[in-house]
PDB file of C-alpha atoms and ligand atoms in Angstrom:
ATOM      1  CA  MET A   1      -0.090  -0.049  -0.347  1.00 53.00           C
ATOM      2  CA  ASN A   2       2.956   2.307  -0.350  1.00 66.00           C
ATOM      3  CA  ILE A   3       1.593   3.327  -3.721  1.00 59.00           C
ATOM      4  CA  GLY A   4      -1.523   4.945  -2.182  1.00 64.00           C
ATOM      5  CA  GLY A   5       0.313   6.840   1.115  1.00 83.00           C
ATOM      6  CA  VAL A   6      -2.224   5.325   3.632  1.00 93.00           C
ATOM      7  CA  GLY A   7      -2.148   6.721   6.722  1.00 94.00           C
ATOM      8  CA  HIS A   8      -4.443   7.367   9.810  1.00 95.00           C
ATOM      9  CA  GLY A   9      -7.807   8.405   8.828  1.00 96.00           C
ATOM     10  CA  THR A  10      -7.195   7.745   4.953  1.00 98.00           C
ATOM     11  CA  ARG A  11     -10.611   6.496   3.442  1.00 98.00           C
ATOM     12  CA  VAL A  12      -9.953   3.199   1.740  1.00 98.00           C
ATOM     13  CA  THR A  13     -12.070   0.910  -0.092  1.00 98.00           C
ATOM     14  CA  VAL A  14     -11.038  -2.639  -1.031  1.00 98.00           C
ATOM     15  CA  CYS A  15     -12.803  -4.607  -3.863  1.00 98.00           C
ATOM     16  CA  GLY A  16     -12.516  -8.414  -3.177  1.00 98.00           C
ATOM     17  CA  ALA A  17     -11.708  -7.621   0.346  1.00 98.00           C
ATOM     18  CA  SER A  18     -12.397 -11.606   1.147  1.00 98.00           C
ATOM     19  CA  GLY A  19      -9.841 -12.959  -1.340  1.00 98.00           C
ATOM     20  CA  GLY A  20      -6.153 -13.815  -0.968  1.00 97.00           C
ATOM     21  CA  VAL A  21      -4.795 -10.357  -1.668  1.00 97.00           C
ATOM     22  CA  GLY A  22      -7.720  -8.200  -1.060  1.00 98.00           C
ATOM     23  CA  SER A  23      -7.822 -10.101   3.090  1.00 98.00           C
ATOM     24  CA  TYR A  24      -4.016  -8.934   3.371  1.00 97.00           C
ATOM     25  CA  ALA A  25      -5.089  -5.205   1.613  1.00 97.00           C
ATOM     26  CA  VAL A  26      -7.755  -4.622   4.344  1.00 98.00           C
ATOM     27  CA  GLN A  27      -5.688  -5.555   7.577  1.00 98.00           C
ATOM     28  CA  PHE A  28      -2.629  -3.455   5.737  1.00 96.00           C
ATOM     29  CA  ALA A  29      -4.585  -0.532   5.307  1.00 97.00           C
ATOM     30  CA  LYS A  30      -6.146  -0.914   8.919  1.00 97.00           C
ATOM     31  CA  ALA A  31      -2.745  -1.249  10.443  1.00 96.00           C
ATOM     32  CA  ARG A  32      -1.994   2.131   9.201  1.00 95.00           C
ATOM     33  CA  GLY A  33      -5.229   3.882  10.974  1.00 96.00           C
ATOM     34  CA  ALA A  34      -7.671   3.717   7.549  1.00 97.00           C
ATOM     35  CA  ARG A  35     -11.028   3.541   7.624  1.00 98.00           C
ATOM     36  CA  VAL A  36     -11.522   0.893   5.381  1.00 98.00           C
ATOM     37  CA  THR A  37     -14.603  -0.237   3.301  1.00 98.00           C
ATOM     38  CA  ALA A  38     -14.806  -3.981   2.302  1.00 98.00           C
ATOM     39  CA  VAL A  39     -16.440  -4.807  -1.094  1.00 98.00           C
ATOM     40  CA  CYS A  40     -17.459  -8.750  -0.941  1.00 98.00           C
ATOM     41  CA  SER A  41     -20.774 -10.804  -0.910  1.00 97.00           C
ATOM     42  CA  ALA A  42     -22.903 -10.876   2.064  1.00 98.00           C
ATOM     43  CA  PRO A  43     -21.606 -14.357   3.366  1.00 97.00           C
ATOM     44  CA  ASN A  44     -18.002 -12.772   3.546  1.00 98.00           C
ATOM     45  CA  ALA A  45     -19.134  -9.803   5.655  1.00 98.00           C
ATOM     46  CA  ASP A  46     -18.490 -11.241   8.975  1.00 98.00           C
ATOM     47  CA  LEU A  47     -15.189 -11.947   7.806  1.00 98.00           C
ATOM     48  CA  ALA A  48     -14.272  -8.601   6.487  1.00 98.00           C
ATOM     49  CA  ARG A  49     -15.379  -7.190   9.719  1.00 98.00           C
ATOM     50  CA  ARG A  50     -13.157  -9.597  11.407  1.00 98.00           C
ATOM     51  CA  LEU A  51     -10.133  -8.337   8.890  1.00 98.00           C
ATOM     52  CA  GLY A  52     -10.987  -4.785  10.332  1.00 98.00           C
ATOM     53  CA  ALA A  53     -13.362  -3.578   7.894  1.00 98.00           C
ATOM     54  CA  ASP A  54     -15.269  -0.729   9.384  1.00 98.00           C
ATOM     55  CA  ALA A  55     -18.027  -1.026   6.803  1.00 98.00           C
ATOM     56  CA  VAL A  56     -18.945  -3.618   4.197  1.00 98.00           C
ATOM     57  CA  ALA A  57     -20.610  -3.199   0.772  1.00 98.00           C
ATOM     58  CA  ASP A  58     -22.365  -6.255  -0.646  1.00 98.00           C
ATOM     59  CA  TYR A  59     -21.395  -6.007  -4.772  1.00 98.00           C
ATOM     60  CA  LYS A  60     -24.220  -8.205  -5.482  1.00 97.00           C
ATOM     61  CA  THR A  61     -26.970  -5.989  -3.914  1.00 98.00           C
ATOM     62  CA  VAL A  62     -25.483  -2.552  -4.637  1.00 96.00           C
ATOM     63  CA  HIS A  63     -22.580  -1.033  -6.555  1.00 98.00           C
ATOM     64  CA  PHE A  64     -20.095   0.498  -3.858  1.00 98.00           C
ATOM     65  CA  THR A  65     -19.838   3.818  -5.647  1.00 98.00           C
ATOM     66  CA  LYS A  66     -23.307   4.115  -4.561  1.00 98.00           C
ATOM     67  CA  VAL A  67     -22.849   4.084  -0.934  1.00 97.00           C
ATOM     68  CA  VAL A  68     -18.946   4.595   0.189  1.00 97.00           C
ATOM     69  CA  GLY A  69     -19.000   8.506  -0.074  1.00 97.00           C
ATOM     70  CA  GLU A  70     -15.902  10.315  -1.100  1.00 98.00           C
ATOM     71  CA  GLN A  71     -12.779   8.105  -0.741  1.00 98.00           C
ATOM     72  CA  ASP A  72      -9.086   8.814  -1.029  1.00 97.00           C
ATOM     73  CA  ILE A  73      -8.177   5.024  -2.162  1.00 97.00           C
ATOM     74  CA  VAL A  74     -10.342   2.392  -4.361  1.00 98.00           C
ATOM     75  CA  PHE A  75      -7.855  -0.792  -4.429  1.00 98.00           C
ATOM     76  CA  ASP A  76      -9.453  -3.186  -6.547  1.00 98.00           C
ATOM     77  CA  ALA A  77      -8.308  -6.677  -6.784  1.00 98.00           C
ATOM     78  CA  VAL A  78     -11.244  -7.771  -8.957  1.00 97.00           C
ATOM     79  CA  GLY A  79     -11.051  -6.039 -12.123  1.00 95.00           C
ATOM     80  CA  ARG A  80     -15.138  -5.572 -12.758  1.00 95.00           C
ATOM     81  CA  ASP A  81     -14.560  -1.872 -12.560  1.00 95.00           C
ATOM     82  CA  SER A  82     -12.334   0.338 -13.926  1.00 94.00           C
ATOM     83  CA  PHE A  83     -10.819   3.978 -13.078  1.00 95.00           C
ATOM     84  CA  GLY A  84     -13.412   5.498 -14.798  1.00 94.00           C
ATOM     85  CA  ILE A  85     -16.166   4.037 -12.814  1.00 96.00           C
ATOM     86  CA  VAL A  86     -14.688   4.721  -9.946  1.00 97.00           C
ATOM     87  CA  ALA A  87     -13.273   8.100 -10.527  1.00 96.00           C
ATOM     88  CA  PRO A  88     -16.562  10.019  -9.502  1.00 97.00           C
ATOM     89  CA  VAL A  89     -15.874   8.905  -5.597  1.00 98.00           C
ATOM     90  CA  LEU A  90     -12.621   9.740  -5.358  1.00 97.00           C
ATOM     91  CA  ALA A  91     -11.311  12.614  -3.504  1.00 97.00           C
ATOM     92  CA  PRO A  92      -9.233  15.507  -5.403  1.00 95.00           C
ATOM     93  CA  GLY A  93      -5.904  13.662  -5.711  1.00 94.00           C
ATOM     94  CA  GLY A  94      -7.531  10.084  -4.946  1.00 96.00           C
ATOM     95  CA  ARG A  95      -6.243   7.047  -6.298  1.00 95.00           C
ATOM     96  CA  TYR A  96      -7.455   3.956  -8.016  1.00 96.00           C
ATOM     97  CA  ILE A  97      -5.007   1.469  -7.461  1.00 96.00           C
ATOM     98  CA  THR A  98      -5.416  -2.040  -9.458  1.00 97.00           C
ATOM     99  CA  THR A  99      -3.733  -5.573  -9.370  1.00 96.00           C
ATOM    100  CA  ILE A 100      -5.446  -6.405 -12.757  1.00 95.00           C
ATOM    101  CA  PRO A 101      -3.376  -5.960 -15.676  1.00 93.00           C
ATOM    102  CA  GLY A 102      -5.011  -5.151 -19.303  1.00 91.00           C
ATOM    103  CA  ALA A 103      -4.963  -2.807 -21.833  1.00 91.00           C
ATOM    104  CA  SER A 104      -7.388  -0.489 -19.702  1.00 88.00           C
ATOM    105  CA  SER A 105      -5.468  -0.694 -16.658  1.00 90.00           C
ATOM    106  CA  VAL A 106      -2.377  -0.200 -18.037  1.00 90.00           C
ATOM    107  CA  LEU A 107      -3.330   2.888 -20.376  1.00 91.00           C
ATOM    108  CA  ALA A 108      -5.273   4.538 -17.387  1.00 89.00           C
ATOM    109  CA  SER A 109      -1.921   4.210 -15.479  1.00 91.00           C
ATOM    110  CA  LEU A 110       0.087   6.079 -18.109  1.00 90.00           C
ATOM    111  CA  ALA A 111      -2.259   8.873 -18.727  1.00 89.00           C
ATOM    112  CA  SER A 112      -2.713   9.789 -14.854  1.00 88.00           C
ATOM    113  CA  GLY A 113       1.062   9.639 -14.867  1.00 85.00           C
ATOM    114  CA  ALA A 114       0.744  12.635 -17.406  1.00 85.00           C
ATOM    115  CA  ILE A 115      -1.928  14.270 -15.649  1.00 85.00           C
ATOM    116  CA  ARG A 116      -0.688  13.864 -11.994  1.00 83.00           C
ATOM    117  CA  LEU A 117       2.458  16.025 -13.316  1.00 85.00           C
ATOM    118  CA  ALA A 118      -0.047  18.344 -15.154  1.00 86.00           C
ATOM    119  CA  THR A 119      -2.016  19.021 -12.116  1.00 85.00           C
ATOM    120  CA  LEU A 120       0.407  19.024  -9.426  1.00 83.00           C
ATOM    121  CA  GLY A 121      -1.470  15.495  -8.013  1.00 83.00           C
ATOM    122  CA  ARG A 122      -4.784  17.306  -7.569  1.00 88.00           C
ATOM    123  CA  LYS A 123      -6.810  15.243  -9.806  1.00 92.00           C
ATOM    124  CA  PRO A 124      -7.732  11.697  -9.178  1.00 94.00           C
ATOM    125  CA  SER A 125      -5.451   9.048 -10.715  1.00 94.00           C
ATOM    126  CA  ALA A 126      -4.920   5.234 -11.646  1.00 95.00           C
ATOM    127  CA  HIS A 127      -2.135   2.946 -10.698  1.00 94.00           C
ATOM    128  CA  LEU A 128      -1.508  -0.710 -11.809  1.00 95.00           C
ATOM    129  CA  VAL A 129       0.478  -2.746  -8.969  1.00 93.00           C
ATOM    130  CA  LEU A 130       2.608  -5.672  -9.822  1.00 92.00           C
ATOM    131  CA  VAL A 131       4.489  -7.478  -6.869  1.00 88.00           C
ATOM    132  CA  ARG A 132       8.044  -7.022  -6.816  1.00 88.00           C
ATOM    133  CA  ALA A 133       9.929  -8.967  -4.084  1.00 84.00           C
ATOM    134  CA  ASN A 134      11.321  -6.165  -1.792  1.00 91.00           C
ATOM    135  CA  GLY A 135      13.140  -6.939   1.644  1.00 94.00           C
ATOM    136  CA  ASP A 136      12.230  -3.594   3.067  1.00 92.00           C
ATOM    137  CA  ASP A 137       8.258  -4.196   2.587  1.00 90.00           C
ATOM    138  CA  LEU A 138       8.379  -8.075   3.899  1.00 93.00           C
ATOM    139  CA  GLU A 139      10.352  -7.034   6.851  1.00 94.00           C
ATOM    140  CA  GLN A 140       7.381  -4.351   7.687  1.00 93.00           C
ATOM    141  CA  ILE A 141       4.705  -7.152   6.936  1.00 94.00           C
ATOM    142  CA  ALA A 142       6.649  -9.922   9.160  1.00 95.00           C
ATOM    143  CA  ALA A 143       6.704  -7.021  12.177  1.00 96.00           C
ATOM    144  CA  LEU A 144       2.755  -6.706  11.494  1.00 96.00           C
ATOM    145  CA  MET A 145       2.460 -10.192  11.639  1.00 96.00           C
ATOM    146  CA  ALA A 146       5.205 -10.653  14.810  1.00 97.00           C
ATOM    147  CA  GLN A 147       2.722  -8.118  16.489  1.00 96.00           C
ATOM    148  CA  GLY A 148      -0.419 -10.272  15.705  1.00 95.00           C
ATOM    149  CA  ARG A 149      -1.808  -7.102  13.597  1.00 95.00           C
ATOM    150  CA  VAL A 150      -1.985  -9.030  10.142  1.00 97.00           C
ATOM    151  CA  LYS A 151      -2.668 -12.633   9.983  1.00 97.00           C
ATOM    152  CA  SER A 152      -2.453 -14.484   6.943  1.00 97.00           C
ATOM    153  CA  LEU A 153      -6.084 -16.015   6.009  1.00 97.00           C
ATOM    154  CA  ILE A 154      -5.768 -19.470   4.329  1.00 98.00           C
ATOM    155  CA  ASP A 155      -8.803 -20.792   2.379  1.00 98.00           C
ATOM    156  CA  SER A 156      -7.234 -24.289   1.655  1.00 98.00           C
ATOM    157  CA  ARG A 157      -4.158 -26.442   1.497  1.00 98.00           C
ATOM    158  CA  TYR A 158      -3.158 -28.700  -1.601  1.00 98.00           C
ATOM    159  CA  PRO A 159      -0.060 -30.894  -1.864  1.00 97.00           C
ATOM    160  CA  LEU A 160       2.137 -30.252  -4.867  1.00 96.00           C
ATOM    161  CA  ALA A 161       0.299 -33.311  -6.548  1.00 97.00           C
ATOM    162  CA  GLU A 162      -2.686 -31.478  -6.953  1.00 97.00           C
ATOM    163  CA  ALA A 163      -1.813 -28.195  -8.463  1.00 97.00           C
ATOM    164  CA  ARG A 164      -4.803 -28.695 -10.840  1.00 98.00           C
ATOM    165  CA  ALA A 165      -7.466 -28.532  -8.024  1.00 98.00           C
ATOM    166  CA  ALA A 166      -5.587 -25.667  -6.265  1.00 98.00           C
ATOM    167  CA  LEU A 167      -5.701 -23.996  -9.765  1.00 97.00           C
ATOM    168  CA  GLU A 168      -9.430 -24.536 -10.090  1.00 98.00           C
ATOM    169  CA  ARG A 169     -10.280 -23.156  -7.039  1.00 98.00           C
ATOM    170  CA  SER A 170      -8.272 -20.203  -7.539  1.00 97.00           C
ATOM    171  CA  ARG A 171     -10.154 -19.391 -11.210  1.00 97.00           C
ATOM    172  CA  SER A 172     -13.014 -20.301  -9.207  1.00 96.00           C
ATOM    173  CA  TRP A 173     -13.204 -16.559  -7.837  1.00 95.00           C
ATOM    174  CA  ARG A 174     -14.654 -17.925  -4.336  1.00 95.00           C
ATOM    175  CA  SER A 175     -11.664 -18.343  -2.252  1.00 97.00           C
ATOM    176  CA  ARG A 176     -11.674 -16.613   1.441  1.00 97.00           C
ATOM    177  CA  GLY A 177      -8.162 -16.028   1.831  1.00 97.00           C
ATOM    178  CA  LYS A 178      -4.621 -17.553   0.143  1.00 97.00           C
ATOM    179  CA  ILE A 179      -4.668 -21.146  -1.887  1.00 98.00           C
ATOM    180  CA  VAL A 180      -1.521 -22.969  -0.277  1.00 97.00           C
ATOM    181  CA  LEU A 181       0.377 -25.683  -2.305  1.00 97.00           C
ATOM    182  CA  GLU A 182       2.274 -27.217  -0.016  1.00 96.00           C
ATOM    183  CA  VAL A 183       5.878 -29.050  -1.190  1.00 94.00           C
ATOM    184  CA  ALA A 184       6.757 -31.647   1.117  1.00 83.00           C
TER     185      ALA A 184
HETATM  186  N1  NAP B 201      -0.641  -7.197  -9.793  1.00 88.95           N
HETATM  187  C1  NAP B 201      -0.063  -8.395  -9.314  1.00 88.95           C
HETATM  188  O1  NAP B 201       0.879  -8.833  -8.841  1.00 88.95           O
HETATM  189  C2  NAP B 201      -0.970  -9.555  -8.670  1.00 88.95           C
HETATM  190  C3  NAP B 201      -0.392  -9.967  -7.349  1.00 88.95           C
HETATM  191  C4  NAP B 201      -1.538 -11.093  -7.107  1.00 88.95           C
HETATM  192  C5  NAP B 201      -2.589 -11.208  -7.578  1.00 88.95           C
HETATM  193  N2  NAP B 201      -3.147 -10.757  -8.967  1.00 88.95           N
HETATM  194  C6  NAP B 201      -4.304 -10.759  -9.401  1.00 88.95           C
HETATM  195  O2  NAP B 201      -5.098  -9.961  -8.240  1.00 88.95           O
HETATM  196  C7  NAP B 201      -6.694 -10.472  -8.428  1.00 88.95           C
HETATM  197  C8  NAP B 201      -6.987 -11.288  -7.278  1.00 88.95           C
HETATM  198  O3  NAP B 201      -6.589 -12.008  -6.520  1.00 88.95           O
HETATM  199  P1  NAP B 201      -6.623 -12.776  -5.476  1.00 88.95           P
HETATM  200  O4  NAP B 201      -5.794 -13.947  -5.250  1.00 88.95           O
HETATM  201  O5  NAP B 201      -6.930 -12.105  -4.279  1.00 88.95           O
HETATM  202  O6  NAP B 201      -8.064 -13.572  -5.921  1.00 88.95           O
HETATM  203  P2  NAP B 201      -9.109 -14.991  -5.211  1.00 88.95           P
HETATM  204  O7  NAP B 201      -8.717 -14.652  -3.785  1.00 88.95           O
HETATM  205  O8  NAP B 201      -9.250 -15.500  -5.972  1.00 88.95           O
HETATM  206  O9  NAP B 201     -10.605 -13.818  -4.898  1.00 88.95           O
HETATM  207  C9  NAP B 201     -11.592 -14.477  -4.402  1.00 88.95           C
HETATM  208  C10 NAP B 201     -12.533 -13.392  -3.851  1.00 88.95           C
HETATM  209  O10 NAP B 201     -13.367 -12.726  -4.447  1.00 88.95           O
HETATM  210  C11 NAP B 201     -14.277 -12.413  -4.690  1.00 88.95           C
HETATM  211  N3  NAP B 201     -15.077 -11.506  -5.698  1.00 88.95           N
HETATM  212  C12 NAP B 201     -15.478 -12.090  -6.786  1.00 88.95           C
HETATM  213  N4  NAP B 201     -16.273 -11.303  -7.372  1.00 88.95           N
HETATM  214  C13 NAP B 201     -16.130 -10.337  -6.726  1.00 88.95           C
HETATM  215  C14 NAP B 201     -16.943  -8.982  -7.172  1.00 88.95           C
HETATM  216  N5  NAP B 201     -17.458  -8.417  -8.088  1.00 88.95           N
HETATM  217  N6  NAP B 201     -16.411  -7.877  -5.999  1.00 88.95           N
HETATM  218  C15 NAP B 201     -15.880  -7.895  -4.937  1.00 88.95           C
HETATM  219  N7  NAP B 201     -15.276  -9.196  -4.589  1.00 88.95           N
HETATM  220  C16 NAP B 201     -15.680 -10.456  -5.495  1.00 88.95           C
HETATM  221  C17 NAP B 201     -14.744 -13.505  -3.885  1.00 88.95           C
HETATM  222  O11 NAP B 201     -15.772 -13.001  -2.723  1.00 88.95           O
HETATM  223  P3  NAP B 201     -17.370 -13.729  -2.847  1.00 88.95           P
HETATM  224  O12 NAP B 201     -17.263 -14.967  -2.567  1.00 88.95           O
HETATM  225  O13 NAP B 201     -17.731 -12.835  -1.515  1.00 88.95           O
HETATM  226  O14 NAP B 201     -17.719 -12.826  -3.993  1.00 88.95           O
HETATM  227  C18 NAP B 201     -13.499 -14.255  -2.975  1.00 88.95           C
HETATM  228  O15 NAP B 201     -13.541 -14.048  -1.857  1.00 88.95           O
HETATM  229  C19 NAP B 201      -6.093 -11.920  -9.675  1.00 88.95           C
HETATM  230  O16 NAP B 201      -6.750 -11.407 -10.768  1.00 88.95           O
HETATM  231  C20 NAP B 201      -4.597 -12.024  -9.485  1.00 88.95           C
HETATM  232  O17 NAP B 201      -4.390 -12.404 -10.895  1.00 88.95           O
HETATM  233  C21 NAP B 201      -2.122  -9.561  -9.126  1.00 88.95           C
END
């Protein structure tokens, strides 16, 4: 969440809050003092609250942009939305951050770079994040885990020989947290 500059009181919405990426995003944002709205289906609402979410929006009954009010960050780990859809709820200088690479997220991210420069960061912007191994980040995460402020949510475990079943579970988009492949 470094790209978002999350701090105390930052208003953050996490789409896909019950999934492998989103369950960490909710906890990282809370650990930094953000006010978090989790977007997930109703059966996962309690889970999202246990992860620390202050509010939950059930995407099956209402689009989150109708209920969240102004947000500083929308973190999208699902990719059903786009910068264009989310921009109306972003505060001046607010950020739409997606983990889903694609033509629209790449273009929006490139265009935002230029717009941010031209407007000195006063307009909302779009960002595509790709995971890169980073020792400093991992140290911070390990510290949060040691303090019990961030936990790994495990959906299921599979031996390596059942990697296909693990992949099918992943493709189902129903996982609650991470899917673990165990290597003996
Ligand atoms: N950029 C990167 O470096 C990077 C790194 C890792 C992953 N990714 C990508 O990030 C995406 C998320 O990965 P993941 O592991 O978090 O996926 P995941 O764990 O499979 O996500 C499953 C979760 O998504 C929720 N969900 C499904 N449709 C939704 C919707 N319309 N709105 C809100 N929530 C919805 C489900 O909740 P419900 O059952 O409540 O619907 C479920 O809990 C994937 O596309 C993955 O490829 C990118």
